[in-house]
Tab-separated table of C-alpha atoms in Angstrom:
chain	number	residue	atom	x	y	z
A	676	VAL	CA	-11.735	-9.228	-1.727
A	677	ASP	CA	-9.617	-6.100	-1.840
A	678	LEU	CA	-6.049	-7.317	-2.168
A	679	LEU	CA	-3.255	-6.025	-4.335
A	680	SER	CA	-1.055	-8.527	-6.141
A	681	PRO	CA	2.256	-7.672	-7.808
A	682	GLN	CA	0.613	-8.182	-11.200
A	683	LEU	CA	-2.282	-5.878	-10.350
A	684	ALA	CA	0.134	-3.258	-9.001
A	685	GLU	CA	1.977	-3.203	-12.315
A	686	ALA	CA	-1.296	-3.002	-14.243
A	687	LEU	CA	-2.485	-0.090	-12.086
A	688	LEU	CA	0.685	1.848	-12.864
A	689	SER	CA	-0.089	1.607	-16.578
A	690	ASP	CA	-3.639	2.964	-16.218
A	691	ALA	CA	-4.004	6.411	-14.647
A	692	GLY	CA	-7.746	6.091	-14.147
A	693	TRP	CA	-7.608	2.818	-12.255
A	694	LEU	CA	-4.563	3.991	-10.302
A	695	ARG	CA	-6.461	7.081	-9.169
A	696	TYR	CA	-9.475	4.925	-8.272
A	697	ARG	CA	-7.325	2.576	-6.170
A	698	ALA	CA	-5.520	5.470	-4.468
A	699	ARG	CA	-8.809	7.174	-3.593
A	700	SER	CA	-10.217	3.884	-2.330
A	701	CYS	CA	-7.224	3.493	-0.010
A	702	PHE	CA	-7.586	7.123	1.104
A	703	TYR	CA	-11.233	6.703	2.081
A	704	LYS	CA	-10.509	3.469	3.928
A	705	ALA	CA	-7.650	5.097	5.818
A	706	ASP	CA	-9.802	8.177	6.535
A	707	HIS	CA	-12.436	6.039	8.214
A	708	ASN	CA	-13.625	8.898	10.420
A	709	ALA	CA	-14.092	11.256	7.420
A	710	THR	CA	-11.814	14.075	8.543
A	711	GLY	CA	-10.615	14.716	4.985
A	712	VAL	CA	-7.007	13.950	5.884
A	713	VAL	CA	-4.903	10.893	6.620
A	714	ASP	CA	-2.460	11.386	9.464
A	715	GLU	CA	1.007	9.876	9.665
A	716	ALA	CA	-0.110	6.832	11.682
A	717	LYS	CA	-2.819	5.971	9.146
A	718	ALA	CA	-0.419	6.518	6.240
A	719	ASP	CA	2.009	4.124	7.942
A	720	ARG	CA	-0.732	1.475	8.123
A	721	VAL	CA	-1.428	1.901	4.403
A	722	THR	CA	2.306	1.535	3.698
A	723	ARG	CA	2.527	-1.627	5.816
A	724	ARG	CA	-0.462	-3.141	4.022
A	725	LEU	CA	0.971	-2.249	0.617
A	726	CYS	CA	4.254	-3.924	1.533
A	727	LEU	CA	2.530	-6.989	2.961
A	728	GLU	CA	0.370	-7.463	-0.120
A	729	LEU	CA	3.373	-7.125	-2.433
A	730	GLY	CA	5.609	-9.390	-0.352
A	731	ILE	CA	8.034	-6.681	0.761
A	732	GLY	CA	9.319	-6.821	4.315
A	733	THR	CA	8.304	-3.756	6.289
A	734	GLY	CA	11.908	-3.422	7.446
A	735	GLN	CA	12.799	-2.758	3.804
A	736	ALA	CA	10.058	-0.166	3.275
A	737	ASP	CA	11.828	3.052	4.247
A	738	ASP	CA	11.724	4.366	0.673
A	739	ILE	CA	8.124	3.241	0.140
A	740	GLU	CA	6.519	5.521	2.742
A	741	LEU	CA	3.469	7.514	1.713
A	742	GLY	CA	4.983	10.739	2.961
A	743	ALA	CA	6.580	12.470	5.877
A	744	ALA	CA	3.897	15.149	6.198
A	745	PRO	CA	1.896	15.071	9.451
A	746	SER	CA	-1.285	14.744	7.398
A	747	LEU	CA	-2.234	14.246	3.766
A	748	ASN	CA	-5.376	15.462	2.053
A	749	GLU	CA	-6.883	13.369	-0.728
A	750	ASP	CA	-4.807	14.849	-3.556
A	751	ALA	CA	-1.540	14.648	-1.603
A	752	PHE	CA	-2.359	11.089	-0.539
A	753	CYS	CA	-3.111	10.007	-4.127
A	754	SER	CA	0.182	11.482	-5.367
A	755	ALA	CA	2.106	9.855	-2.510
A	756	PHE	CA	0.322	6.532	-3.130
A	757	GLU	CA	1.446	6.523	-6.768
A	758	VAL	CA	5.057	7.239	-5.797
A	759	ALA	CA	4.970	4.547	-3.099
A	760	LEU	CA	3.428	2.012	-5.481
A	761	ARG	CA	6.049	2.755	-8.165
A	762	ARG	CA	8.828	2.283	-5.614
A	763	ALA	CA	7.265	-0.930	-4.312
A	764	VAL	CA	6.949	-2.377	-7.818
A	765	ALA	CA	10.544	-1.375	-8.579
A	766	ARG	CA	11.651	-3.062	-5.348
A	767	ARG	CA	9.796	-6.244	-6.317
A	768	ARG	CA	11.444	-6.250	-9.743
A	769	SER	CA	14.927	-5.766	-8.321
A	770	ASP	CA	14.568	-8.377	-5.591
A	771	ASP	CA	14.786	-11.755	-7.311
A	772	SER	CA	14.533	-13.515	-3.971
A	773	ALA	CA	11.185	-11.923	-3.037
A	774	PRO	CA	8.388	-14.441	-2.527
A	775	LEU	CA	5.781	-14.557	-5.263
A	776	GLN	CA	2.963	-14.475	-2.721
A	777	PRO	CA	2.656	-12.197	0.316
A	778	PRO	CA	3.757	-13.893	3.520
A	779	VAL	CA	0.988	-15.578	5.487
A	780	ALA	CA	0.701	-14.626	9.136
A	781	SER	CA	1.394	-17.529	11.432
A	782	LYS	CA	-1.303	-18.775	13.755
A	783	PRO	CA	-0.738	-18.070	17.442
A	784	GLN	CA	0.404	-21.011	19.526
A	785	SER	CA	-2.168	-22.288	21.984
A	786	ASP	CA	-1.140	-22.917	25.590
A	787	GLN	CA	-2.260	-26.514	26.047
């Protein structure tokens, strides 16, 4: 399972090697068609997932974006990922009312 918890996020920020590994892993998942860049739409999906995993509402994620560039190469993505993760962890620390676990998606209602 490849999920990021608030505790793991904080641990990653204290270990440059593991942080780089995680950032590169996210880059290669986002760059699923191996173009060598992650466009803005893919970066937005990474940001949404990061916020979901850390229990941050996506409406509160304006300062957690991975970057405003139209595309990010691996190095730019990794740098942006670190900044976004630091901001997300800081947001979690400052928001005492944030849930401890990421929100669970509700099941769709069946039409019976």
